[in-house]
Amino acid sequence: MQFLSDNAAAVHPSVWKAMQAADAADAPYDNDGLSRALDAAFSQLFGRECAALWVATGTAANCLALSTMVQPHGAVLCHREAHIEMDEGGAPGFFLHGAKLMTVEGDHAKITPEALKAAVAGIRDGVHQVHPHAVSITQASEYGCVYRPDEVAALAFFARGQGLGLHMDGARFANAAAFLDVAPGDIVAGVDALSFGFIKNGAMGAEAVVQFDPEEAEVLRFRRKRAGQLQSKGRFLAAQILAMLEGDLWLANARSANAAAAELAAAAGQRLLHPVEANEVFLTCTAAERAALRQQGFGFYDWGTEAARLVTAWDAKAEDVAALARAIAAL
Amino acid sequence: MQFLSDNAAAVHPSVWKAMQAADAADAPYDNDGLSRALDAAFSQLFGRECAALWVATGTAANCLALSTMVQPHGAVLCHREAHIEMDEGGAPGFFLHGAKLMTVEGDHAKITPEALKAAVAGIRDGVHQVHPHAVSITQASEYGCVYRPDEVAALAFFARGQGLGLHMDGARFANAAAFLDVAPGDIVAGVDALSFGFIKNGAMGAEAVVQFDPEEAEVLRFRRKRAGQLQSKGRFLAAQILAMLEGDLWLANARSANAAAAELAAAAGQRLLHPVEANEVFLTCTAAERAALRQQGFGFYDWGTEAARLVTAWDAKAEDVAALARAIAAL
Amino acid sequence: MQFLSDNAAAVHPSVWKAMQAADAADAPYDNDGLSRALDAAFSQLFGRECAALWVATGTAANCLALSTMVQPHGAVLCHREAHIEMDEGGAPGFFLHGAKLMTVEGDHAKITPEALKAAVAGIRDGVHQVHPHAVSITQASEYGCVYRPDEVAALAFFARGQGLGLHMDGARFANAAAFLDVAPGDIVAGVDALSFGFIKNGAMGAEAVVQFDPEEAEVLRFRRKRAGQLQSKGRFLAAQILAMLEGDLWLANARSANAAAAELAAAAGQRLLHPVEANEVFLTCTAAERAALRQQGFGFYDWGTEAARLVTAWDAKAEDVAALARAIAAL
Amino acid sequence: MQFLSDNAAAVHPSVWKAMQAADAADAPYDNDGLSRALDAAFSQLFGRECAALWVATGTAANCLALSTMVQPHGAVLCHREAHIEMDEGGAPGFFLHGAKLMTVEGDHAKITPEALKAAVAGIRDGVHQVHPHAVSITQASEYGCVYRPDEVAALAFFARGQGLGLHMDGARFANAAAFLDVAPGDIVAGVDALSFGFIKNGAMGAEAVVQFDPEEAEVLRFRRKRAGQLQSKGRFLAAQILAMLEGDLWLANARSANAAAAELAAAAGQRLLHPVEANEVFLTCTAAERAALRQQGFGFYDWGTEAARLVTAWDAKAEDVAALARAIAAL
């Protein structure tokens, strides 16, 4: 009964089916019919013209998206716990050719315009210090918390005022959208580029970089190739993404995962370290308690020495979730 | 009846089967059982200790392999027609942080120690000119020609003497091995790193970087992550590769493709521009002749204005190949 | 009697004087009065608003100038003999973050719109090949030949039409200007950025990057600092440059050097490999003849096995030049 | 009466003299006699074989020194206030091709093995987080404090144990050495590369990178050229450095600057924020007090809102220092 992460979950049957349907040879790279259908699919989803490119990993999605906003002498403002800062093995430094990450603090791994304002105010004018070129936020955040549309709007307003791009790392965008239950376009208003995650949510190896400025998308295509991310059988990646969009499978899967997390959250009660808005549950938990849970067969990560992180995948079994909820309540 | 390329061919049924067998969640990234089995599988294949990492594209495989040999102030010696020079959208410049490609000429897109010697002799001592750190050869070459073991050995001897690494771009390594019909280890004697291609030969989206110096493999793991190439469901890539190795499927597929090419070559006779040793056929062919072939339903690339390139994939249908052979003979 | 190069010549007395006059502490970096006077001085010289930044070397000047025109996934079109290609130790790859140099051929190390057109025509559409973002020409060329204003205009017209920036490597701009004897602004019409060389012409360690688009100059200031080129006692570099501009010392020095070269050229007669338009003389010359010249005390570089390169510096002594001219005539 | 910085002070007369003596043309780049004398001069100074290369700025010195220790996928551990982190406009990201800076805290801008140990302990094993390849310390620190030899030894011991290089940013190495009054070699025991600053201490535009591993120095020479730092009239930089070493002028100048700072420190008394061990004085000081000092003609930087930073250059006039000391005492 694994609650370690959603990142290695099974592939959804509809995704498998779509991939198999794509087996017959088509044009290579992104010249196949499926890849060519992505721009329209995402434009419809977001109610706004955009371009969408598949890549194989969230790290590549984030870093390529940022590469169109950040010159090598610039920086990205992000939360100190952001995935790009903590978990991407220095990929931003690689894709951005040495640009810097500037981190700010914020509750629940979310950032606020005030925090950004303070960070920017601390930078001296002139060339001796690095200046930010973009802001990156994670939706849902690294602690499973969700930016409301007005929060994104406020960040976008700030970014625009400073001449900064706004990137959204949506590795768990689906979980955020399922929580917010508003039109997807409302969640990305003011965002310049979105890394739209599908892998944690039922796909195999395809994420989308959604670029809301079509001109930048041209540059992105060059940079994707240059980064060794242009797969020759790209039709299989497009197939995964289109299958996830079809009939809003992405939302259905995310709702499942969120519901499982909500069930655990209810059991955790006062133990919760962060509001549970997506599919991650952080709870205080002694070493002895964690050992007890593990003895019952539950897998999860320690979070420091006094807490645990539980992640519910789209395919978490109801009985496992219920069992874990009971076990938590019984601690 | 497509003979455009092997790079968008269908996925082999055994590969599909292996991928589906890998669906159940396992540890993420390359911590799953399949990924962990790669080192041993390739060590056995080559009869020599090596480490093997999956990546999603040949471009990533080539550039990551080279990144352990070439410092940013160095260069790679390669053929003027090499894929890294002509077709990778500047990826070597990216992955090698600005290192240079130095090209040499050579018949059939193969390079010789003599050509390398001349190139190196033309470089002034000192810091004003860039010096090579590695040699990269393509097996089979961009014109479908194969380096014999003694040719590789001579290049390795030269490289070693100059303190250069030796990289083999094996996007069509299987086709070369099928042609040579010797132990795989004999083909890579003296090679430091091999990009072992599977995608053109029946896989979906997995190539292997085979590193014959295990210490360098550690660095490679960091660089793969940093390049956004470490997929979280890596088990599906490992599954593809292991399925291709299983029972020497990689060789069987390559033999099919080579046999198809040989059939076309026999029909082409005096028209051949290069010996047909792998699965590519280059033949002189006027515009009118090419139009005639296309009218009969055959797809292929023009090669300049007076020639055509035909590529036979592992899954080329016997009747299509026979039909094309007849059409060529009838020109 | 050295005719090896102009790059290690003495510093002109007026430059020394200006440097010493700048000794008293002033604001650091480029906030001192002299550095702040550069924009106006060059704007006046070229009759067109521009910004000018000092740097310590021609390599830095060239590469920083190009860095504002060329994105990392792009390329620079230049002559195969261009300094950036042949003599800068890979600096363009470093400053341009892996962008490529694409070389063309051309008589006298000059390039033509036709050569550029052919090069561009050879690049396939799409992302698999690198596309140029800029053209770089050397004025005077590596063989001491000078682009006429209409030649530059034709190159600028081509570049503009292709959306490419135009950079002029003017390590010997002064020698070209002295030869052309037209208004400096006429020599750079259509040029986006000029590396204006002073070091070979009487300065100690200061070149100017002249940026004809003031907005780009802002980016350049950041990149100069980031490249470790922002000296804290920048006033001494500005002083050198202003001293060279003062009373057109730069032109006077270049005229001296050119005149010396012309004297040697006259003596060389039929031996000349290239028109002598600046301060470099390339002449056919057997090994025995070169040995003879060296025995008479003349220093110079061999140029391959059958030629010699003679460079006349601004401070070449009249008697040395005359002696060498006689020696050449006597061969 | 400027106490803003030592970085724009006048050039010492002996340095001028040495530069002028170097005017006569010599071999270009670092092939001249003076440049060739550097290795021996520094080897003698430090009592240990080393190689020394001139560059034009401290930023270039630091970043080039680090570039031989840090691969692009690695990081540098340094103090949060380190110059490389705060004041070099992102140059480390550029020269190290995207490697990261990891900052630690520490009193007086000095770092301890304990702080490094804690930082390293916080990094997860594996490829998802960046790992350090080097440690960089500043001697004297950004707050004018000096590492004792045993402190450096402890840091070197830690670095060695972790397989990390140790770099010393010695922009004010002379001030530290003057304070410590031990053999220079004792200050750099265990250090792999030193940026030895001369510009703040009487030179014009020359710092030395001292490499204690001669093999790495070869790489450094290539990287210096590639960074556009190889000046063709390098003899003038070598001349500056040799003049500073001659008769220990570097120590004499630093002693002057330190003595001036000590005089100010004595006047500041309880106001001091950090021990005054080199030539920087940080003192608490209200806005009104700062205004009062400025009204008396003293120039300096605010340090946040409640403090001031005073820097004494090698050429600070005794009467100015005395006047400022009196003014401080009178606050």
GROMACS .gro file of N, CA and C in nm, chain C residues 171-261:
model
  273
  833ALA      N    1   3.887   4.493  -3.509
  833ALA     CA    2   4.017   4.491  -3.441
  833ALA      C    3   4.112   4.587  -3.513
  834ARG      N    4   4.097   4.594  -3.644
  834ARG     CA    5   4.176   4.689  -3.725
  834ARG      C    6   4.082   4.784  -3.800
  835PHE      N    7   3.978   4.826  -3.731
  835PHE     CA    8   3.886   4.922  -3.790
  835PHE      C    9   3.959   5.051  -3.829
  836ALA      N   10   4.050   5.090  -3.746
  836ALA     CA   11   4.123   5.214  -3.775
  836ALA      C   12   4.198   5.204  -3.907
  837ASN      N   13   4.261   5.090  -3.930
  837ASN     CA   14   4.334   5.072  -4.055
  837ASN      C   15   4.240   5.074  -4.175
  838ALA      N   16   4.122   5.017  -4.156
  838ALA     CA   17   4.024   5.021  -4.265
  838ALA      C   18   3.977   5.163  -4.289
  839ALA      N   19   3.951   5.236  -4.181
  839ALA     CA   20   3.903   5.373  -4.195
  839ALA      C   21   4.009   5.461  -4.261
  840ALA      N   22   4.133   5.439  -4.223
  840ALA     CA   23   4.242   5.517  -4.282
  840ALA      C   24   4.251   5.490  -4.433
  841PHE      N   25   4.228   5.367  -4.469
  841PHE     CA   26   4.233   5.331  -4.611
  841PHE      C   27   4.115   5.392  -4.686
  842LEU      N   28   3.997   5.382  -4.628
  842LEU     CA   29   3.877   5.426  -4.700
  842LEU      C   30   3.869   5.577  -4.709
  843ASP      N   31   3.913   5.642  -4.601
  843ASP     CA   32   3.914   5.788  -4.599
  843ASP      C   33   3.773   5.846  -4.622
  844VAL      N   34   3.676   5.788  -4.560
  844VAL     CA   35   3.539   5.843  -4.562
  844VAL      C   36   3.498   5.866  -4.417
  845ALA      N   37   3.384   5.925  -4.398
  845ALA     CA   38   3.335   5.946  -4.261
  845ALA      C   39   3.316   5.811  -4.193
  846PRO      N   40   3.359   5.799  -4.068
  846PRO     CA   41   3.346   5.670  -3.998
  846PRO      C   42   3.203   5.617  -4.001
  847GLY      N   43   3.106   5.706  -3.993
  847GLY     CA   44   2.968   5.661  -3.995
  847GLY      C   45   2.933   5.587  -4.124
  848ASP      N   46   3.000   5.622  -4.232
  848ASP     CA   47   2.970   5.557  -4.360
  848ASP      C   48   3.020   5.412  -4.363
  849ILE      N   49   3.117   5.383  -4.278
  849ILE     CA   50   3.175   5.248  -4.279
  849ILE      C   51   3.088   5.151  -4.200
  850VAL      N   52   3.007   5.205  -4.111
  850VAL     CA   53   2.927   5.118  -4.024
  850VAL      C   54   2.778   5.131  -4.051
  851ALA      N   55   2.743   5.190  -4.164
  851ALA     CA   56   2.601   5.201  -4.196
  851ALA      C   57   2.541   5.060  -4.207
  852GLY      N   58   2.438   5.035  -4.129
  852GLY     CA   59   2.374   4.904  -4.132
  852GLY      C   60   2.431   4.806  -4.031
  853VAL      N   61   2.538   4.846  -3.967
  853VAL     CA   62   2.600   4.758  -3.866
  853VAL      C   63   2.528   4.776  -3.732
  854ASP      N   64   2.502   4.666  -3.661
  854ASP     CA   65   2.435   4.674  -3.532
  854ASP      C   66   2.533   4.692  -3.417
  855ALA      N   67   2.646   4.630  -3.428
  855ALA     CA   68   2.745   4.644  -3.320
  855ALA      C   69   2.884   4.631  -3.380
  856LEU      N   70   2.973   4.713  -3.328
  856LEU     CA   71   3.110   4.719  -3.377
  856LEU      C   72   3.206   4.692  -3.261
  857SER      N   73   3.300   4.604  -3.283
  857SER     CA   74   3.413   4.593  -3.192
  857SER      C   75   3.520   4.686  -3.245
  858PHE      N   76   3.544   4.793  -3.175
  858PHE     CA   77   3.634   4.897  -3.223
  858PHE      C   78   3.768   4.876  -3.151
  859GLY      N   79   3.867   4.837  -3.229
  859GLY     CA   80   3.995   4.801  -3.170
  859GLY      C   81   4.088   4.920  -3.151
  860PHE      N   82   4.150   4.928  -3.035
  860PHE     CA   83   4.249   5.032  -3.010
  860PHE      C   84   4.384   4.972  -2.970
  861ILE      N   85   4.381   4.849  -2.922
  861ILE     CA   86   4.503   4.794  -2.862
  861ILE      C   87   4.613   4.777  -2.966
  862LYS      N   88   4.579   4.729  -3.083
  862LYS     CA   89   4.681   4.711  -3.188
  862LYS      C   90   4.731   4.845  -3.241
  863ASN      N   91   4.664   4.949  -3.205
  863ASN     CA   92   4.684   5.079  -3.269
  863ASN      C   93   4.735   5.186  -3.172
  864GLY      N   94   4.786   5.143  -3.055
  864GLY     CA   95   4.846   5.241  -2.966
  864GLY      C   96   4.792   5.243  -2.824
  865ALA      N   97   4.682   5.173  -2.798
  865ALA     CA   98   4.632   5.165  -2.661
  865ALA      C   99   4.703   5.051  -2.588
  866MET      N  100   4.670   5.036  -2.461
  866MET     CA  101   4.734   4.932  -2.381
  866MET      C  102   4.643   4.811  -2.363
  867GLY      N  103   4.521   4.835  -2.318
  867GLY     CA  104   4.433   4.722  -2.291
  867GLY      C  105   4.288   4.765  -2.289
  868ALA      N  106   4.244   4.834  -2.394
  868ALA     CA  107   4.107   4.882  -2.399
  868ALA      C  108   4.055   4.879  -2.542
  869GLU      N  109   3.945   4.808  -2.561
  869GLU     CA  110   3.872   4.809  -2.687
  869GLU      C  111   3.733   4.863  -2.655
  870ALA      N  112   3.661   4.905  -2.754
  870ALA     CA  113   3.524   4.951  -2.731
  870ALA      C  114   3.426   4.861  -2.805
  871VAL      N  115   3.318   4.827  -2.736
  871VAL     CA  116   3.204   4.769  -2.805
  871VAL      C  117   3.109   4.884  -2.831
  872VAL      N  118   3.084   4.911  -2.956
  872VAL     CA  119   2.992   5.020  -2.991
  872VAL      C  120   2.860   4.957  -3.035
  873GLN      N  121   2.757   4.995  -2.964
  873GLN     CA  122   2.626   4.934  -2.986
  873GLN      C  123   2.537   5.042  -3.045
  874PHE      N  124   2.486   5.015  -3.166
  874PHE     CA  125   2.408   5.119  -3.231
  874PHE      C  126   2.260   5.115  -3.192
  875ASP      N  127   2.225   5.014  -3.115
  875ASP     CA  128   2.091   5.011  -3.058
  875ASP      C  129   2.104   5.029  -2.907
  876PRO      N  130   2.075   5.149  -2.860
  876PRO     CA  131   2.099   5.180  -2.718
  876PRO      C  132   2.030   5.084  -2.621
  877GLU      N  133   1.917   5.027  -2.659
  877GLU     CA  134   1.850   4.934  -2.567
  877GLU      C  135   1.935   4.809  -2.544
  878GLU      N  136   1.995   4.761  -2.650
  878GLU     CA  137   2.080   4.644  -2.635
  878GLU      C  138   2.200   4.673  -2.545
  879ALA      N  139   2.240   4.800  -2.545
  879ALA     CA  140   2.356   4.836  -2.463
  879ALA      C  141   2.330   4.808  -2.316
  880GLU      N  142   2.204   4.822  -2.274
  880GLU     CA  143   2.173   4.792  -2.134
  880GLU      C  144   2.203   4.646  -2.103
  881VAL      N  145   2.159   4.560  -2.191
  881VAL     CA  146   2.186   4.417  -2.172
  881VAL      C  147   2.337   4.392  -2.172
  882LEU      N  148   2.404   4.461  -2.261
  882LEU     CA  149   2.548   4.446  -2.272
  882LEU      C  150   2.619   4.480  -2.141
  883ARG      N  151   2.569   4.581  -2.073
  883ARG     CA  152   2.633   4.618  -1.946
  883ARG      C  153   2.624   4.504  -1.844
  884PHE      N  154   2.509   4.439  -1.841
  884PHE     CA  155   2.495   4.323  -1.752
  884PHE      C  156   2.590   4.210  -1.794
  885ARG      N  157   2.594   4.188  -1.923
  885ARG     CA  158   2.676   4.076  -1.971
  885ARG      C  159   2.826   4.104  -1.953
  886ARG      N  160   2.864   4.229  -1.964
  886ARG     CA  161   3.005   4.261  -1.942
  886ARG      C  162   3.044   4.230  -1.798
  887LYS      N  163   2.961   4.271  -1.705
  887LYS     CA  164   2.991   4.242  -1.565
  887LYS      C  165   2.996   4.092  -1.543
  888ARG      N  166   2.896   4.023  -1.595
  888ARG     CA  167   2.887   3.878  -1.577
  888ARG      C  168   3.007   3.804  -1.639
  889ALA      N  169   3.069   3.868  -1.735
  889ALA     CA  170   3.185   3.806  -1.799
  889ALA      C  171   3.316   3.844  -1.730
  890GLY      N  172   3.307   3.910  -1.616
  890GLY     CA  173   3.429   3.947  -1.545
  890GLY      C  174   3.510   4.051  -1.621
  891GLN      N  175   3.442   4.135  -1.696
  891GLN     CA  176   3.511   4.236  -1.778
  891GLN      C  177   3.490   4.377  -1.725
  892LEU      N  178   3.417   4.389  -1.613
  892LEU     CA  179   3.392   4.524  -1.560
  892LEU      C  180   3.502   4.558  -1.461
  893GLN      N  181   3.602   4.628  -1.507
  893GLN     CA  182   3.715   4.661  -1.421
  893GLN      C  183   3.677   4.773  -1.324
  894SER      N  184   3.729   4.762  -1.201
  894SER     CA  185   3.690   4.863  -1.103
  894SER      C  186   3.758   4.997  -1.132
  895LYS      N  187   3.875   4.993  -1.188
  895LYS     CA  188   3.941   5.118  -1.226
  895LYS      C  189   3.922   5.142  -1.376
  896GLY      N  190   3.797   5.134  -1.414
  896GLY     CA  191   3.762   5.147  -1.555
  896GLY      C  192   3.803   5.280  -1.615
  897ARG      N  193   3.824   5.376  -1.530
  897ARG     CA  194   3.863   5.507  -1.583
  897ARG      C  195   3.990   5.497  -1.668
  898PHE      N  196   4.077   5.402  -1.635
  898PHE     CA  197   4.201   5.391  -1.713
  898PHE      C  198   4.175   5.336  -1.853
  899LEU      N  199   4.071   5.258  -1.868
  899LEU     CA  200   4.037   5.209  -2.002
  899LEU      C  201   3.971   5.321  -2.082
  900ALA      N  202   3.880   5.390  -2.017
  900ALA     CA  203   3.815   5.502  -2.085
  900ALA      C  204   3.917   5.606  -2.128
  901ALA      N  205   4.013   5.630  -2.040
  901ALA     CA  206   4.116   5.729  -2.072
  901ALA      C  207   4.193   5.691  -2.198
  902GLN      N  208   4.225   5.563  -2.209
  902GLN     CA  209   4.296   5.518  -2.329
  902GLN      C  210   4.216   5.545  -2.455
  903ILE      N  211   4.090   5.511  -2.447
  903ILE     CA  212   4.005   5.524  -2.566
  903ILE      C  213   3.986   5.670  -2.604
  904LEU      N  214   3.959   5.752  -2.504
  904LEU     CA  215   3.940   5.894  -2.533
  904LEU      C  216   4.067   5.957  -2.588
  905ALA      N  217   4.181   5.913  -2.538
  905ALA     CA  218   4.308   5.965  -2.591
  905ALA      C  219   4.326   5.925  -2.736
  906MET      N  220   4.283   5.806  -2.769
  906MET     CA  221   4.295   5.760  -2.908
  906MET      C  222   4.201   5.838  -3.000
  907LEU      N  223   4.085   5.873  -2.949
  907LEU     CA  224   3.991   5.949  -3.032
  907LEU      C  225   4.033   6.095  -3.045
  908GLU      N  226   4.093   6.145  -2.941
  908GLU     CA  227   4.132   6.287  -2.934
  908GLU      C  228   4.217   6.324  -3.056
  909GLY      N  229   4.171   6.424  -3.129
  909GLY     CA  230   4.248   6.470  -3.244
  909GLY      C  231   4.270   6.363  -3.348
  910ASP      N  232   4.184   6.263  -3.346
  910ASP     CA  233   4.195   6.153  -3.444
  910ASP      C  234   4.330   6.082  -3.442
  911LEU      N  235   4.380   6.066  -3.321
  911LEU     CA  236   4.505   5.990  -3.307
  911LEU      C  237   4.490   5.850  -3.366
  912TRP      N  238   4.370   5.793  -3.347
  912TRP     CA  239   4.347   5.657  -3.399
  912TRP      C  240   4.371   5.651  -3.550
  913LEU      N  241   4.331   5.759  -3.620
  913LEU     CA  242   4.349   5.761  -3.765
  913LEU      C  243   4.495   5.786  -3.802
  914ALA      N  244   4.556   5.873  -3.727
  914ALA     CA  245   4.697   5.905  -3.757
  914ALA      C  246   4.784   5.781  -3.740
  915ASN      N  247   4.762   5.710  -3.629
  915ASN     CA  248   4.841   5.588  -3.606
  915ASN      C  249   4.816   5.485  -3.715
  916ALA      N  250   4.691   5.472  -3.752
  916ALA     CA  251   4.658   5.372  -3.855
  916ALA      C  252   4.719   5.412  -3.989
  917ARG      N  253   4.720   5.540  -4.016
  917ARG     CA  254   4.781   5.583  -4.142
  917ARG      C  255   4.930   5.548  -4.145
  918SER      N  256   4.997   5.566  -4.032
  918SER     CA  257   5.139   5.529  -4.025
  918SER      C  258   5.157   5.381  -4.056
  919ALA      N  259   5.077   5.301  -3.990
  919ALA     CA  260   5.090   5.156  -4.007
  919ALA      C  261   5.060   5.118  -4.151
  920ASN      N  262   4.954   5.177  -4.206
  920ASN     CA  263   4.916   5.146  -4.344
  920ASN      C  264   5.027   5.188  -4.442
  921ALA      N  265   5.083   5.302  -4.417
  921ALA     CA  266   5.187   5.352  -4.507
  921ALA      C  267   5.307   5.257  -4.507
  922ALA      N  268   5.341   5.210  -4.389
  922ALA     CA  269   5.453   5.115  -4.381
  922ALA      C  270   5.421   4.989  -4.461
  923ALA      N  271   5.296   4.941  -4.447
  923ALA     CA  272   5.257   4.821  -4.522
  923ALA      C  273   5.262   4.848  -4.672
   0.00000   0.00000   0.00000
